[in-house]
GROMACS .gro file of C-alpha atoms in nm:
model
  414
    1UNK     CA    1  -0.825  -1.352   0.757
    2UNK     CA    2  -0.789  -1.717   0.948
    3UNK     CA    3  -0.983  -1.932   0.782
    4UNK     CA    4  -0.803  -2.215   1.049
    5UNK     CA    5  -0.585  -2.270   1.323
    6UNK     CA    6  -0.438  -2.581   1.476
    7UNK     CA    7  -0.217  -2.658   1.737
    8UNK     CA    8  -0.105  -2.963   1.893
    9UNK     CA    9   0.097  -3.069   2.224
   10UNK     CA   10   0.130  -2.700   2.361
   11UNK     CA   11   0.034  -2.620   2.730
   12UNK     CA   12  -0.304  -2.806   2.820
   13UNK     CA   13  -0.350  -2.898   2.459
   14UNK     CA   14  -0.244  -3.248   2.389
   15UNK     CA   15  -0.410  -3.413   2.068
   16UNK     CA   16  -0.484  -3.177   1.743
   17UNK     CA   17  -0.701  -2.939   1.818
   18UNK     CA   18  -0.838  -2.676   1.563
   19UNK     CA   19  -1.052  -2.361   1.589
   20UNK     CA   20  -1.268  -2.285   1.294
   21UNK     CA   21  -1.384  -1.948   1.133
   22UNK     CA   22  -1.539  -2.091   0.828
   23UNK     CA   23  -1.902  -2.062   0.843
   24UNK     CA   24  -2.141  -2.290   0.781
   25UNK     CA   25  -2.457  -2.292   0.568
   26UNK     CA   26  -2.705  -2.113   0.751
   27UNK     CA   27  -2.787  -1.770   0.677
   28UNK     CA   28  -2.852  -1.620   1.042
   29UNK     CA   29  -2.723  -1.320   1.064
   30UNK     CA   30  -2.520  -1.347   0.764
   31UNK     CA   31  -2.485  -1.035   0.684
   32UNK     CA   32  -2.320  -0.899   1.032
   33UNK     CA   33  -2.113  -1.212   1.085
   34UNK     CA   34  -1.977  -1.338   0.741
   35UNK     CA   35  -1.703  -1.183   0.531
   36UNK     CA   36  -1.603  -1.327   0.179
   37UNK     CA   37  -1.236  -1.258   0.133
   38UNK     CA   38  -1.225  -1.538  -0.184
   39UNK     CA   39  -1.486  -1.553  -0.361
   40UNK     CA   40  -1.684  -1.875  -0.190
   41UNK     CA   41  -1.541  -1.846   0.106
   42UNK     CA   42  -1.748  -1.780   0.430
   43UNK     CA   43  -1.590  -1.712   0.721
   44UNK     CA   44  -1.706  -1.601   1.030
   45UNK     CA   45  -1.582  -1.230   1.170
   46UNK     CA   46  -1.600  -1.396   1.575
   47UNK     CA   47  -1.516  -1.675   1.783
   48UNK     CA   48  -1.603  -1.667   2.153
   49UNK     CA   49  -1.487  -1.926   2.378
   50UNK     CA   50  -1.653  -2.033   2.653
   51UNK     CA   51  -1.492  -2.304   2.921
   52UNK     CA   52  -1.407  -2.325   3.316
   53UNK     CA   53  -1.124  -2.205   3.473
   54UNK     CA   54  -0.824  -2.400   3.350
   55UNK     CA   55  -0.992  -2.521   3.083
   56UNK     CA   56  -0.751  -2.426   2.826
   57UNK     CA   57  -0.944  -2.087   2.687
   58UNK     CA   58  -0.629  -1.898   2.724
   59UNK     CA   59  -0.432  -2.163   2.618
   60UNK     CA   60  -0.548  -2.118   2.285
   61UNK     CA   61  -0.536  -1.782   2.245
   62UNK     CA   62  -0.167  -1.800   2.365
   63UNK     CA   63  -0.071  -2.033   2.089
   64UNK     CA   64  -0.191  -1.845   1.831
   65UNK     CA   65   0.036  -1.520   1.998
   66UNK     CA   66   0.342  -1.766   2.024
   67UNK     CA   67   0.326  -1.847   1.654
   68UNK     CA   68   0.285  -1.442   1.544
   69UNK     CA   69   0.589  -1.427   1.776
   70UNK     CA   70   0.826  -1.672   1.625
   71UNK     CA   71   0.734  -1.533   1.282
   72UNK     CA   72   0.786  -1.181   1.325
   73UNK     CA   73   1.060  -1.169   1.606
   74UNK     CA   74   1.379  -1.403   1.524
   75UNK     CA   75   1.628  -1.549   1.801
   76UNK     CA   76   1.976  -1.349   1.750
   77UNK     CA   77   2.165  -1.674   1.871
   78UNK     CA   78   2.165  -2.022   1.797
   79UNK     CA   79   2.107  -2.070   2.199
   80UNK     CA   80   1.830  -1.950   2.286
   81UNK     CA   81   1.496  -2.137   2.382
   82UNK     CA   82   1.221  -2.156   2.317
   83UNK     CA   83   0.963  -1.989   2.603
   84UNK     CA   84   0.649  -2.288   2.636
   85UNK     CA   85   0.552  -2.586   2.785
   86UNK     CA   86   0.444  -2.930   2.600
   87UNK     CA   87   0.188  -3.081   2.750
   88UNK     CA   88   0.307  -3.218   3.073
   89UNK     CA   89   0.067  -3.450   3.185
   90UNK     CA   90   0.204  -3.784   2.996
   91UNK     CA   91   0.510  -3.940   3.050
   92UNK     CA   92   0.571  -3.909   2.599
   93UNK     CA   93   0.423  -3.578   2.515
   94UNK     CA   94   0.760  -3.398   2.690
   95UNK     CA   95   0.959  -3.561   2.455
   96UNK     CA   96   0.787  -3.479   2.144
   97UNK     CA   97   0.733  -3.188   1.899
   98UNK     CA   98   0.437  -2.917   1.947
   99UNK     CA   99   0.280  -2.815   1.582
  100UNK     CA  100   0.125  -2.537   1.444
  101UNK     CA  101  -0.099  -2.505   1.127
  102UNK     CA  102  -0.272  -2.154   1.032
  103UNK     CA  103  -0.489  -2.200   0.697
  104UNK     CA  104  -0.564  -1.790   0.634
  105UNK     CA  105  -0.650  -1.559   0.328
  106UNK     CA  106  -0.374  -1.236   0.270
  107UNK     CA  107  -0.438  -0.984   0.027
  108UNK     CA  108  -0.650  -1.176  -0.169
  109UNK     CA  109  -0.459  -1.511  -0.143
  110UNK     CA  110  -0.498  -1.850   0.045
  111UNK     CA  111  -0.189  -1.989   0.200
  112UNK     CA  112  -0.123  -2.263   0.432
  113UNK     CA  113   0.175  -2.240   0.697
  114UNK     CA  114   0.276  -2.563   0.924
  115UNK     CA  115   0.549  -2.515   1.196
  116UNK     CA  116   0.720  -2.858   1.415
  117UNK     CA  117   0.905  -2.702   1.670
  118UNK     CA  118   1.058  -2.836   2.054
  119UNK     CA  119   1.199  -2.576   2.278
  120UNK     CA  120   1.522  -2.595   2.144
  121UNK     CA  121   1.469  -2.559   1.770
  122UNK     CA  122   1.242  -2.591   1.428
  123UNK     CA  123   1.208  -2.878   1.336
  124UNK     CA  124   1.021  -2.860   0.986
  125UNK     CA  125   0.815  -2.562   0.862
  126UNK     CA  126   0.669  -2.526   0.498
  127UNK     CA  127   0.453  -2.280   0.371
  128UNK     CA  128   0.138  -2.336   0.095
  129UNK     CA  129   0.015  -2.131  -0.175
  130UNK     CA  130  -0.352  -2.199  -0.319
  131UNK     CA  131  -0.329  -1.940  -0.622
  132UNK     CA  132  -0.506  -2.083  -0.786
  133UNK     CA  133  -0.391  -2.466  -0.725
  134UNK     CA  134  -0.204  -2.546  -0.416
  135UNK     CA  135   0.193  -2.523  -0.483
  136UNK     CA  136   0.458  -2.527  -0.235
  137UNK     CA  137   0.626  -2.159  -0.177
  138UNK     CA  138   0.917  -2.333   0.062
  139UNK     CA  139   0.989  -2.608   0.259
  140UNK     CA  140   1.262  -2.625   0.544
  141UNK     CA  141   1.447  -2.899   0.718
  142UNK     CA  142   1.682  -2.872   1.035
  143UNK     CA  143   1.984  -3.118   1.076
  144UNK     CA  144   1.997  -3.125   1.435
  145UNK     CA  145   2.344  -3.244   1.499
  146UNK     CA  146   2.488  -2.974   1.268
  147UNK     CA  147   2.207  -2.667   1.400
  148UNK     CA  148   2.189  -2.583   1.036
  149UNK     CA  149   1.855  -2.477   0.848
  150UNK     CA  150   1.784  -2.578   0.487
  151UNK     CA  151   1.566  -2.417   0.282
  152UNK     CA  152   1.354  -2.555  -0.046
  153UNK     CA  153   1.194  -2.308  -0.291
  154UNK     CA  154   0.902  -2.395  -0.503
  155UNK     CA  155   0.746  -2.276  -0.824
  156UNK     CA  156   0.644  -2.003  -0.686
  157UNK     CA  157   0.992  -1.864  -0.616
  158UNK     CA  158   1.221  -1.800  -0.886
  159UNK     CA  159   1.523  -2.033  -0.891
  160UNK     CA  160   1.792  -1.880  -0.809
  161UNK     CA  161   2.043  -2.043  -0.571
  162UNK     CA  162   2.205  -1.695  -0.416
  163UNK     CA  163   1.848  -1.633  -0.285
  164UNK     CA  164   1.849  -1.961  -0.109
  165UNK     CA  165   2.164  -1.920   0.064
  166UNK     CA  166   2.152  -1.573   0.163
  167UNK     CA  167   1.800  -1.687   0.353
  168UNK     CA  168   1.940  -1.982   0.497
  169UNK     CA  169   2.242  -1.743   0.648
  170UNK     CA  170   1.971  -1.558   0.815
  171UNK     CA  171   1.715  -1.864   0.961
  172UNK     CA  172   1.926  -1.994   1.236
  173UNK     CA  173   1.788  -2.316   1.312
  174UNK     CA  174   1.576  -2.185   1.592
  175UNK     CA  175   1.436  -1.922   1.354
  176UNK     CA  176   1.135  -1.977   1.147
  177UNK     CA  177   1.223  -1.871   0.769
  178UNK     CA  178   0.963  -1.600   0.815
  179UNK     CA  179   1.158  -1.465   1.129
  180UNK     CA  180   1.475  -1.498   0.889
  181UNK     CA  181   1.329  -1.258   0.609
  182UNK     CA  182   1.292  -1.019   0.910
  183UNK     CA  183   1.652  -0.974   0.913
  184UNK     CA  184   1.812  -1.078   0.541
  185UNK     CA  185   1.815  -0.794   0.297
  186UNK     CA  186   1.630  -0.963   0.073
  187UNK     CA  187   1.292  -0.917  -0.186
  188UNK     CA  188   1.086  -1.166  -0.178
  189UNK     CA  189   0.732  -1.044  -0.248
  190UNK     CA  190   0.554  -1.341  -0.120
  191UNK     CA  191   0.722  -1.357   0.234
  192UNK     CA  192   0.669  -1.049   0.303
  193UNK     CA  193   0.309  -1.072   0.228
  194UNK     CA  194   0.315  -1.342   0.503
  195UNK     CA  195   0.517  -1.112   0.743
  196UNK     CA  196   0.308  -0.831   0.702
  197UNK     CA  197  -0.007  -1.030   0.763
  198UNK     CA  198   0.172  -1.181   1.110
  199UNK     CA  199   0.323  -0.784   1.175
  200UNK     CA  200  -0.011  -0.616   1.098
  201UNK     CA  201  -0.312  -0.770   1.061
  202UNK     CA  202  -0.268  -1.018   1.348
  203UNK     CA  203  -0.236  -0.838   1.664
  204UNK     CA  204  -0.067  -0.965   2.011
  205UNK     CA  205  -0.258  -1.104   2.261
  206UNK     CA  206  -0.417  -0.850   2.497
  207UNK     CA  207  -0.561  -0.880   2.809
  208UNK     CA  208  -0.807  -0.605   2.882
  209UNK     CA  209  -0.641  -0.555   3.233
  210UNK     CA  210  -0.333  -0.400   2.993
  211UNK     CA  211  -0.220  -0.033   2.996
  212UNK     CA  212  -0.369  -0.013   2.667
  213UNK     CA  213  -0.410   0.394   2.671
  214UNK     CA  214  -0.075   0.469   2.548
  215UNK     CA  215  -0.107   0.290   2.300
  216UNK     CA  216  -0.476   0.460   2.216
  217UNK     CA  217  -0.366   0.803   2.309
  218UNK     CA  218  -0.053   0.742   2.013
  219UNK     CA  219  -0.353   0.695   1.750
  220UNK     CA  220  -0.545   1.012   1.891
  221UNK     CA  221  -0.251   1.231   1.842
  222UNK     CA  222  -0.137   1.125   1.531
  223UNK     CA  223  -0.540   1.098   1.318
  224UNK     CA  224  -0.800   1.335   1.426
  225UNK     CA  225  -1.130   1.056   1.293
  226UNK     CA  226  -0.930   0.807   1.552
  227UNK     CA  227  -1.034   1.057   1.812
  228UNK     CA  228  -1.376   1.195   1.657
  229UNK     CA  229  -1.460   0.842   1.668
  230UNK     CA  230  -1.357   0.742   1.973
  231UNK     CA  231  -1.546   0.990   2.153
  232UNK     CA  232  -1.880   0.853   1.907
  233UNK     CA  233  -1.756   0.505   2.101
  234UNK     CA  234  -1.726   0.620   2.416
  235UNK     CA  235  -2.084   0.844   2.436
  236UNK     CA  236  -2.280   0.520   2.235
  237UNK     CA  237  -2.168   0.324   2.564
  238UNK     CA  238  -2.357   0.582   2.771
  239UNK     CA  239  -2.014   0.741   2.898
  240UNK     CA  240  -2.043   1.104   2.870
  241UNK     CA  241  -1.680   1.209   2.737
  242UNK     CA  242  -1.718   1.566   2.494
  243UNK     CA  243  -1.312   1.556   2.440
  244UNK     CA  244  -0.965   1.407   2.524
  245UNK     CA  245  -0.677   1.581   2.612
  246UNK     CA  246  -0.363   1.433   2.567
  247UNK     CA  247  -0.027   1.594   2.661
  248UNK     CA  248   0.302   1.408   2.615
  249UNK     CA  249   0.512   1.378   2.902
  250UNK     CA  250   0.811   1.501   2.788
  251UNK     CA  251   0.948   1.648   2.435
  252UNK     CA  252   1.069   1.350   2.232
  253UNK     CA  253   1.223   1.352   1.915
  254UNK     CA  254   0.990   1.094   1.653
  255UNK     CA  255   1.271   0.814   1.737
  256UNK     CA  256   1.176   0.802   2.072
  257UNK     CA  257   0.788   0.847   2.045
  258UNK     CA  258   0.733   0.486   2.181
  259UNK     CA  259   0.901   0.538   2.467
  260UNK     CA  260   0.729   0.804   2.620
  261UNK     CA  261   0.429   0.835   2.833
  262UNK     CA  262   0.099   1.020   2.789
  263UNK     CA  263  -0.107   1.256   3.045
  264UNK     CA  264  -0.446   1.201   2.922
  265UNK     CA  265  -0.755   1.412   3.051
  266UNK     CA  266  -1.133   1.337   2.970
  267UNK     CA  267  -1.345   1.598   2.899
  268UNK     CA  268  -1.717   1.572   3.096
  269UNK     CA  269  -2.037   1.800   3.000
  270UNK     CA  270  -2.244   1.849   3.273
  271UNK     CA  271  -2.540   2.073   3.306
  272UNK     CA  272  -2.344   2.248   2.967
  273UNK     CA  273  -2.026   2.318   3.184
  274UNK     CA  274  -1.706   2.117   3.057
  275UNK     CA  275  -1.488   1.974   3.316
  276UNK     CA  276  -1.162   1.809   3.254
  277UNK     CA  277  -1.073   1.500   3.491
  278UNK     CA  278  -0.745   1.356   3.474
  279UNK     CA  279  -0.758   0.957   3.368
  280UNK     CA  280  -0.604   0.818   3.655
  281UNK     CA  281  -0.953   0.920   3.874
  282UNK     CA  282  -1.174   0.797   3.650
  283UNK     CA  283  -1.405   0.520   3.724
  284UNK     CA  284  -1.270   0.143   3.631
  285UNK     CA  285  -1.549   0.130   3.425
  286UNK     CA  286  -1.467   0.413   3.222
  287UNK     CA  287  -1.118   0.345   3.175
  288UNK     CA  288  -1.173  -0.024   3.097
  289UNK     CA  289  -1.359   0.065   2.831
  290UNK     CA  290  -1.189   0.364   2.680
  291UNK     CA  291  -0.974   0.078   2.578
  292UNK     CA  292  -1.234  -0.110   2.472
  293UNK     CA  293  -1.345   0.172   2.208
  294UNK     CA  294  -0.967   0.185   2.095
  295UNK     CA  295  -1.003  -0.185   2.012
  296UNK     CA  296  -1.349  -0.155   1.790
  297UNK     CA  297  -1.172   0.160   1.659
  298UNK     CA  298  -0.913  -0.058   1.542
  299UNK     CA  299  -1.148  -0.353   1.396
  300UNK     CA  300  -1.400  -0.110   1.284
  301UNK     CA  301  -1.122   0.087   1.088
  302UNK     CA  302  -0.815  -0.108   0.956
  303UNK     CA  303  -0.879  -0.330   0.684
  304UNK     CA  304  -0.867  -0.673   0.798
  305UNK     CA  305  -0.754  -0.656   1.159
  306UNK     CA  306  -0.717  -0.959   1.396
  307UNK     CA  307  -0.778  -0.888   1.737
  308UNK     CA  308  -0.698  -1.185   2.020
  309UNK     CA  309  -0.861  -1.056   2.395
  310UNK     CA  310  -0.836  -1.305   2.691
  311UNK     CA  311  -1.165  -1.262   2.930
  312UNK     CA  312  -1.406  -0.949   2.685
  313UNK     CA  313  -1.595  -0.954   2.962
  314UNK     CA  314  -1.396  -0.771   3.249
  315UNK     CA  315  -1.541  -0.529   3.448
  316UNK     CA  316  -1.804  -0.480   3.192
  317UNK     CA  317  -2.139  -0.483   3.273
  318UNK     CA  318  -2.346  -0.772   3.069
  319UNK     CA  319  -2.511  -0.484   2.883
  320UNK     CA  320  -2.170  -0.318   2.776
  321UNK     CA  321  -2.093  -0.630   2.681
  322UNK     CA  322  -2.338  -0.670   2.414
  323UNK     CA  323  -2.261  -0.331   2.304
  324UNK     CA  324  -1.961  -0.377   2.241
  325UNK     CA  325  -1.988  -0.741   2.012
  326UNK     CA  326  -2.264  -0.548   1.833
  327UNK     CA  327  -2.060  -0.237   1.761
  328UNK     CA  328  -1.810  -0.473   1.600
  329UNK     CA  329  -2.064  -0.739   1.412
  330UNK     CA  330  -2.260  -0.399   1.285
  331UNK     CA  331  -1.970  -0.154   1.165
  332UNK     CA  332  -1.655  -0.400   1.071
  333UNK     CA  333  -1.566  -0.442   0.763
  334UNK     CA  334  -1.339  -0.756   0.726
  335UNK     CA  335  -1.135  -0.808   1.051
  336UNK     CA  336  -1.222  -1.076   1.287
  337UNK     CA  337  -1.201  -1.094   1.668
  338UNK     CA  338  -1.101  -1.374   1.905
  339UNK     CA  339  -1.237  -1.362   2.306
  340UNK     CA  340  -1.253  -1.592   2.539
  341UNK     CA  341  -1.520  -1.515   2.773
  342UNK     CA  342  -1.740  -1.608   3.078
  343UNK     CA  343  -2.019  -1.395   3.005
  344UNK     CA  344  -2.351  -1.638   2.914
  345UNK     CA  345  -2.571  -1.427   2.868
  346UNK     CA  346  -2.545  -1.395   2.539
  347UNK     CA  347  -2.645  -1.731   2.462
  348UNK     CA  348  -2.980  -1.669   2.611
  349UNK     CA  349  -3.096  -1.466   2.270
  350UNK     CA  350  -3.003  -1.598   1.907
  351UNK     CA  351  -3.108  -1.332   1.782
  352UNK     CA  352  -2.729  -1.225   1.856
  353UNK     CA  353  -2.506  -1.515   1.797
  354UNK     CA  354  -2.449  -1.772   1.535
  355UNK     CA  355  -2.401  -2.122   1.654
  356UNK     CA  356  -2.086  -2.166   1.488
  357UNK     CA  357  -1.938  -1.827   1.638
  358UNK     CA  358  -2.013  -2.009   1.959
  359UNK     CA  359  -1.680  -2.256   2.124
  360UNK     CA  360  -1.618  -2.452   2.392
  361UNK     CA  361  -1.328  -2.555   2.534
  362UNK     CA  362  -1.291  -2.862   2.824
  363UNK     CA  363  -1.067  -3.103   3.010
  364UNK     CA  364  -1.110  -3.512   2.880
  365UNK     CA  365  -1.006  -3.772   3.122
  366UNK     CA  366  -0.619  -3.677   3.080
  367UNK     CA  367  -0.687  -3.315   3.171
  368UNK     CA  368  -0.602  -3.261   2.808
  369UNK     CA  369  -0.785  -2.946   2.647
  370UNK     CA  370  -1.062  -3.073   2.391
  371UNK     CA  371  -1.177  -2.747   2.160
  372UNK     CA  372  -1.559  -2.742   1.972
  373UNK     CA  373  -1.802  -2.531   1.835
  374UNK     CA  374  -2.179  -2.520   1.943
  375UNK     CA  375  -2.263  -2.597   1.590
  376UNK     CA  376  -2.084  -2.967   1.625
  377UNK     CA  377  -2.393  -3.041   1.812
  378UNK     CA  378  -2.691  -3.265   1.642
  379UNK     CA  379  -3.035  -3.188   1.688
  380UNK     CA  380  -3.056  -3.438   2.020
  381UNK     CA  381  -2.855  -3.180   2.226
  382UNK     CA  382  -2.957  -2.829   2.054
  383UNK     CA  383  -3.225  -2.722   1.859
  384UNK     CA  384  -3.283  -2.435   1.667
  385UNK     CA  385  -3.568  -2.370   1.911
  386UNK     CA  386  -3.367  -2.458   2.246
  387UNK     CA  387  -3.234  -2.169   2.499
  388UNK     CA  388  -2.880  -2.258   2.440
  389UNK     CA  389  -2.803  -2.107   2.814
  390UNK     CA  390  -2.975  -2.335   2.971
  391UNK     CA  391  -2.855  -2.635   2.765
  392UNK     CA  392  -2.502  -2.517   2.864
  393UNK     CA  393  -2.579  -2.424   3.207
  394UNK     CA  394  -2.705  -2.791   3.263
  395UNK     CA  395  -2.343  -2.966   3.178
  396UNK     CA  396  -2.466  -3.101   2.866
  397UNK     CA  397  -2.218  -2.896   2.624
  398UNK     CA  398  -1.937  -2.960   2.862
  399UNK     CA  399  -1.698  -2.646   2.893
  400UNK     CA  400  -1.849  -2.574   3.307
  401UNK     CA  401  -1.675  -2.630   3.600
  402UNK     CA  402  -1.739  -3.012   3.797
  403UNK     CA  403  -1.830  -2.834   4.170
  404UNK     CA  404  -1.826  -3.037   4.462
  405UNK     CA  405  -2.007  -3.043   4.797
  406UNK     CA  406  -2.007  -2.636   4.957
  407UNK     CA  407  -1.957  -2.761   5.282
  408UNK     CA  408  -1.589  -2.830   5.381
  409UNK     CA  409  -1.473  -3.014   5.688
  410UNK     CA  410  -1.181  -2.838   5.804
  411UNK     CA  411  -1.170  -3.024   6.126
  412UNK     CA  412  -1.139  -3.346   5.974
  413UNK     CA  413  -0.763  -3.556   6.047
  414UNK     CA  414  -0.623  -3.834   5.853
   0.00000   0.00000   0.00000
């Protein structure tokens, strides 16, 4: 579970800025929104993120997808870059290194992993261990003018030099050491611990407007409750599915199973006659949100997922909407989901949200992206009372668009 995340000069970010899951002291709605993975430690299950266009929403989902990347999926040569952008926007920031810090809970244990990086390589990287006192697992250096990686075990590792040297063979200085134990033939129990939790608990970044059936239809096939509950999804929307039909493609041997395409067929009852339509003419609405239910499937049933979804809202009526973040809250377990979002109505009725589940993000005076949490703000701005919609709607918790004048003069010359 993140407990914290923190990135600095990436994309629109500039300074430090860090989004939160642990929650605070209140008890509203504790029991739907607050997991305990240590014992004392309350973190929230949901963070949605509300700003303007080009406000940097995305940008922070994207960060968090670049570091999974780099930790799970290792350069093969010692030339290749590094696919971001500092921030542009000041004549230093180009120049200097973007950082990453991700404070999370894995299998029981807290660890805290930093990352320096520039496009061309790492720069430093060190990884944490709080069990039960904080002790340093590794640390790792680059010497730029030689493009060699060194590598520091602590306590935590046994000492033993052939370990060391075999991993440093493997992290190329534009690896991470995490993407280096992805291809050394090593056993280290502790890294892989961290790579499993960047491999599978942490998901990639999706964006609702992704083919996501394939990878749904996979997870029917292969467990018959992924489907039975699906279809409990899918009808608890309102969308009147009995069955799904899926036919592969083409015969393919197990290697090649992701590779190949599905033919997938709803099943409608109507009037108690069954009628089979195929999914490319069904509504948007349906087919947006039969990937949808594969998501909550996922949260609802893996232990400890991480989801990351750029714009929940899509195509989704504000009802559907609701649905869905309830379904989740109500029925998860332990894993914890990550939207940004444009839908407010939600923040017309705490009787659904938790301030601190609530974030903003917004543009300072160097169009630099400043992220915060409704539950930074004092008593002058929001009270427990207050209709936190139209507090936001009025500009006062930043994160809307500046509009000008409607009118345009398109006549008008220099």
């Amino acid at each position: 579970m993140i407990i914290n995340f923190s990135v600095e000069n990436f994309g629109s970010i500039k300074e430090k800025q860090t989004l939160s899951f642990l929650a605070n002291k209140s008890n509203h709605l504790e029991d739907y929104y607050i997991i305990e993975p240590i014992k004392g430690l309350r973190l929230n299950k949901l963070a949605l993120i509300y700003g303007a266009n080009a406000s940097g929403k995305t940008t922070v989902l994207k960060a968090l997808d670049f570091l999974r990347k780099i930790c799970i999926e290792p350069f093969s040569k010692k030339t290749d870059k590094f696919d971001f952008e500092p921030f542009l926007f000041d004549e230093k920031t180009p120049e200097q290194n973007t950082k990453f810090e991700l404070e999370f809970v894995q299998n029981g244990i807290r660890y805290l992993y930093e990352v320096e990086l520039n496009k061309n390589h790492i720069v430093k990287e060190k990884l944490v261990n709080f069990n039960p006192n904080r002790a340093i697992v590794f640390e790792r250096s680059t010497d730029e003018e030689k493009e060699l990686a060194t590598i520091k075990f602590g306590s935590k590792i046994p000492k033993r030099k052939s370990l060391e040297d075999n991993l440093q063979i493997f992290t190329l200085w534009n690896n991470t050491v995490l993407g280096g134990f992805q291809k050394a033939n090593l056993e280290m129990s502790i890294l892989k611990n961290i790579s499993q939790f960047f491999i599978f608990t942490t998901s990639p970044l999706f964006y609702i407007d992704d083919n996501l059936q394939d990878v749904i239809s996979k997870s029917v096939l292969k467990y018959k409750l992924f489907k039975n509950n699906l279809l409990k999804i899918l009808n608890s929307a309102d969308i009147n599915v009995s069955d799904i039909i899926i036919q592969k493609d083409e015969a393919v041997d197990d290697k090649d199973e992701n590779n190949v395409d599905h033919n997938i067929k709803l099943v409608h009852n109507v009037k108690g006659k069954k009628y089979s339509l195929n999914y490319e003419y069904e509504s948007e609405g349906t087919k947006k949100y039969y990937s949808y239910a594969g998501i909550l499937q996922i949260l609802i049933l893996e232990d400890g997922a991480i989801f990351s979804v750029d714009e929940l809202e899509s195509s989704l009526h504000p009802e559907l909407f609701h649905h869905f973040l309830l379904t989740f809250l109500i029925n998860s377990r332990d894993s914890q989901l990550i939207a940004t979002t444009h839908n407010r109505e939600i923040l017309n009725n705490r009787d659904i949200f938790r301030d601190d589940a609530i974030w903003f993000t917004d543009k300072n005076e160097e169009s630099a992206t400043e992220v915060y949490s409704l539950a930074d703000f004092d008593s002058s701005v929001v009270r427990d009372t207050s209709n936190v919609l139209n507090v936001y709607k009025s500009g006062k918790l930043g994160g809307v668009p500046n509009l000008g004048d409607y009118y345009i003069d398109l006549n008008e010359t220099e």
